[in-house]
Amino acid sequence: MPKFGYENMHFEWTNIWVLAFVLLIPLVYWLIPSMRQVTSALVFPSFKRAVTISGIHPRKKSKITKKNLPQWFMLFLIYCCILLGAAGPKFVGKPEKKIKTARSFLITADMSFSMNNKDWVVGDQRKTRWHAVQELMTTFISGRKSDRMGLVLFATHPYLQAPLTEDLNAVTFMLNDAEVGMAGQMTGIGDAIGYSMKVFEADTTKEKVILLLTDGVDSGRGTNPLDAAAVAKKDSIKIYTLGIGDPTGKDKIDEKTMKYIAHSTGGEYFRAMDAKELRNAYEALDKLEPIKYESTTLKPEVLLYYYPIIAAITLACLLVFSLNILTLIKSNKNE
């Protein structure tokens, strides 16, 4: 028997009322009459004369066979095994909520050279913006268990780092494998949004969300970010924007554009000047796009009906075999 972790399961019957049919056995045994076998008689010409002389009056009679108790016992076991199988024995585990893939969530992250600035402090250690984003985003991704996640990285040009998948560990691995400068030096926000929408083209999930993360201003060489946001709105794609760094500093963020992209598509804009604010932004995003579960629950079951059915078939074969052997022995004795 395969191992299914029965220690966390309990025994149940699917149709326990079927076992009540066992009460028919004594009724069948006592109410059905014994089988009568008509035997042939020897008739000869002087039969009536022999009857007169002997004084014995002939009468019609049948041979009544006796009930074979071993045979009845085997039939009783077979019948009980069939009832046990029909009653549906099974092991049932505790109900579990089945996580449903509710939305497709695409992270579109800036990989331009400015993300290599070592001006963030995480756990008393000074790190680059990108390394801080990697650490905190890993925790964020691991909590999105009801979403299909994907990863698009962009700078001068966008590219797909991880396709949409339910394997969150794979997305995390691909995120941590990326390094600043892989996609160029400049910041093409409009092209990144347009490319992210293409990733969604073959996706059938109704809810589509983009988290656009950047620390700079669009380079102006490709698609206009506002035009890309308008197309995303038509395609019912919600965009949340996350600005990294100080909007008044050297590498300032175009907050006006980021807010417009978010609000025009039904999303929100977050600003993170340090690791703490970035963590707060992820927590706020979790509340805005909560994990969704199916309304129904999943009960792990291990069906056991085939064990009594196999036993019934085995006993039936043994009964037929034993009857054939007895018939053969009787025929040999008669010879």
CSV table of N, CA and C in Angstrom, one decimal, residues 189 193 212 216-218 224-226 229 241 253-264 269:
chain,number,residue,atom,x,y,z
A,189,ILE,N,11.2,54.2,-20.0
A,189,ILE,CA,9.9,53.8,-19.2
A,189,ILE,C,8.8,53.5,-20.2
A,193,ILE,N,6.8,49.8,-20.5
A,193,ILE,CA,5.4,49.6,-20.4
A,193,ILE,C,4.8,48.9,-21.6
A,212,LEU,N,5.6,48.9,-11.8
A,212,LEU,CA,6.7,49.6,-12.5
A,212,LEU,C,7.6,50.3,-11.5
A,216,GLY,N,14.4,57.0,-12.1
A,216,GLY,CA,14.8,58.0,-13.0
A,216,GLY,C,13.7,58.6,-13.8
A,217,VAL,N,14.1,59.3,-14.9
A,217,VAL,CA,13.2,60.0,-15.8
A,217,VAL,C,13.3,59.3,-17.2
A,218,ASP,N,12.2,59.2,-17.9
A,218,ASP,CA,12.2,58.6,-19.2
A,218,ASP,C,13.2,59.3,-20.1
A,224,ASN,N,6.3,57.3,-25.7
A,224,ASN,CA,6.0,58.2,-24.6
A,224,ASN,C,5.3,57.4,-23.5
A,225,PRO,N,5.7,57.6,-22.2
A,225,PRO,CA,5.1,56.8,-21.1
A,225,PRO,C,3.6,57.1,-21.0
A,226,LEU,N,3.1,58.3,-21.3
A,226,LEU,CA,1.7,58.7,-21.2
A,226,LEU,C,0.9,58.0,-22.2
A,229,ALA,N,0.6,54.4,-21.2
A,229,ALA,CA,-0.4,54.2,-20.1
A,229,ALA,C,-1.8,54.2,-20.6
A,241,THR,N,3.0,52.3,-9.7
A,241,THR,CA,4.3,52.8,-10.0
A,241,THR,C,5.0,53.1,-8.6
A,253,ILE,N,13.3,61.7,-9.6
A,253,ILE,CA,12.2,60.9,-10.2
A,253,ILE,C,11.2,61.8,-10.8
A,254,ASP,N,10.6,61.4,-12.0
A,254,ASP,CA,9.6,62.2,-12.6
A,254,ASP,C,8.3,61.8,-11.9
A,255,GLU,N,8.0,62.3,-10.7
A,255,GLU,CA,6.8,61.9,-10.0
A,255,GLU,C,5.5,62.3,-10.7
A,256,LYS,N,5.5,63.4,-11.4
A,256,LYS,CA,4.3,63.8,-12.1
A,256,LYS,C,3.9,62.7,-13.1
A,257,THR,N,4.8,62.2,-13.9
A,257,THR,CA,4.6,61.2,-14.9
A,257,THR,C,4.2,59.9,-14.2
A,258,MET,N,4.9,59.5,-13.1
A,258,MET,CA,4.6,58.3,-12.4
A,258,MET,C,3.2,58.3,-11.8
A,259,LYS,N,2.8,59.4,-11.3
A,259,LYS,CA,1.5,59.5,-10.7
A,259,LYS,C,0.4,59.4,-11.8
A,260,TYR,N,0.6,60.0,-12.9
A,260,TYR,CA,-0.3,60.0,-14.0
A,260,TYR,C,-0.5,58.6,-14.5
A,261,ILE,N,0.6,57.9,-14.7
A,261,ILE,CA,0.5,56.5,-15.2
A,261,ILE,C,-0.3,55.6,-14.2
A,262,ALA,N,0.0,55.8,-12.9
A,262,ALA,CA,-0.7,55.0,-11.9
A,262,ALA,C,-2.2,55.3,-11.9
A,263,HIS,N,-2.5,56.6,-11.7
A,263,HIS,CA,-3.9,57.0,-11.5
A,263,HIS,C,-4.8,56.8,-12.8
A,264,SER,N,-4.2,56.9,-14.0
A,264,SER,CA,-5.0,56.8,-15.2
A,264,SER,C,-5.3,55.3,-15.5
A,269,TYR,N,0.5,55.4,-6.9
A,269,TYR,CA,2.0,55.7,-6.9
A,269,TYR,C,2.5,55.6,-5.5
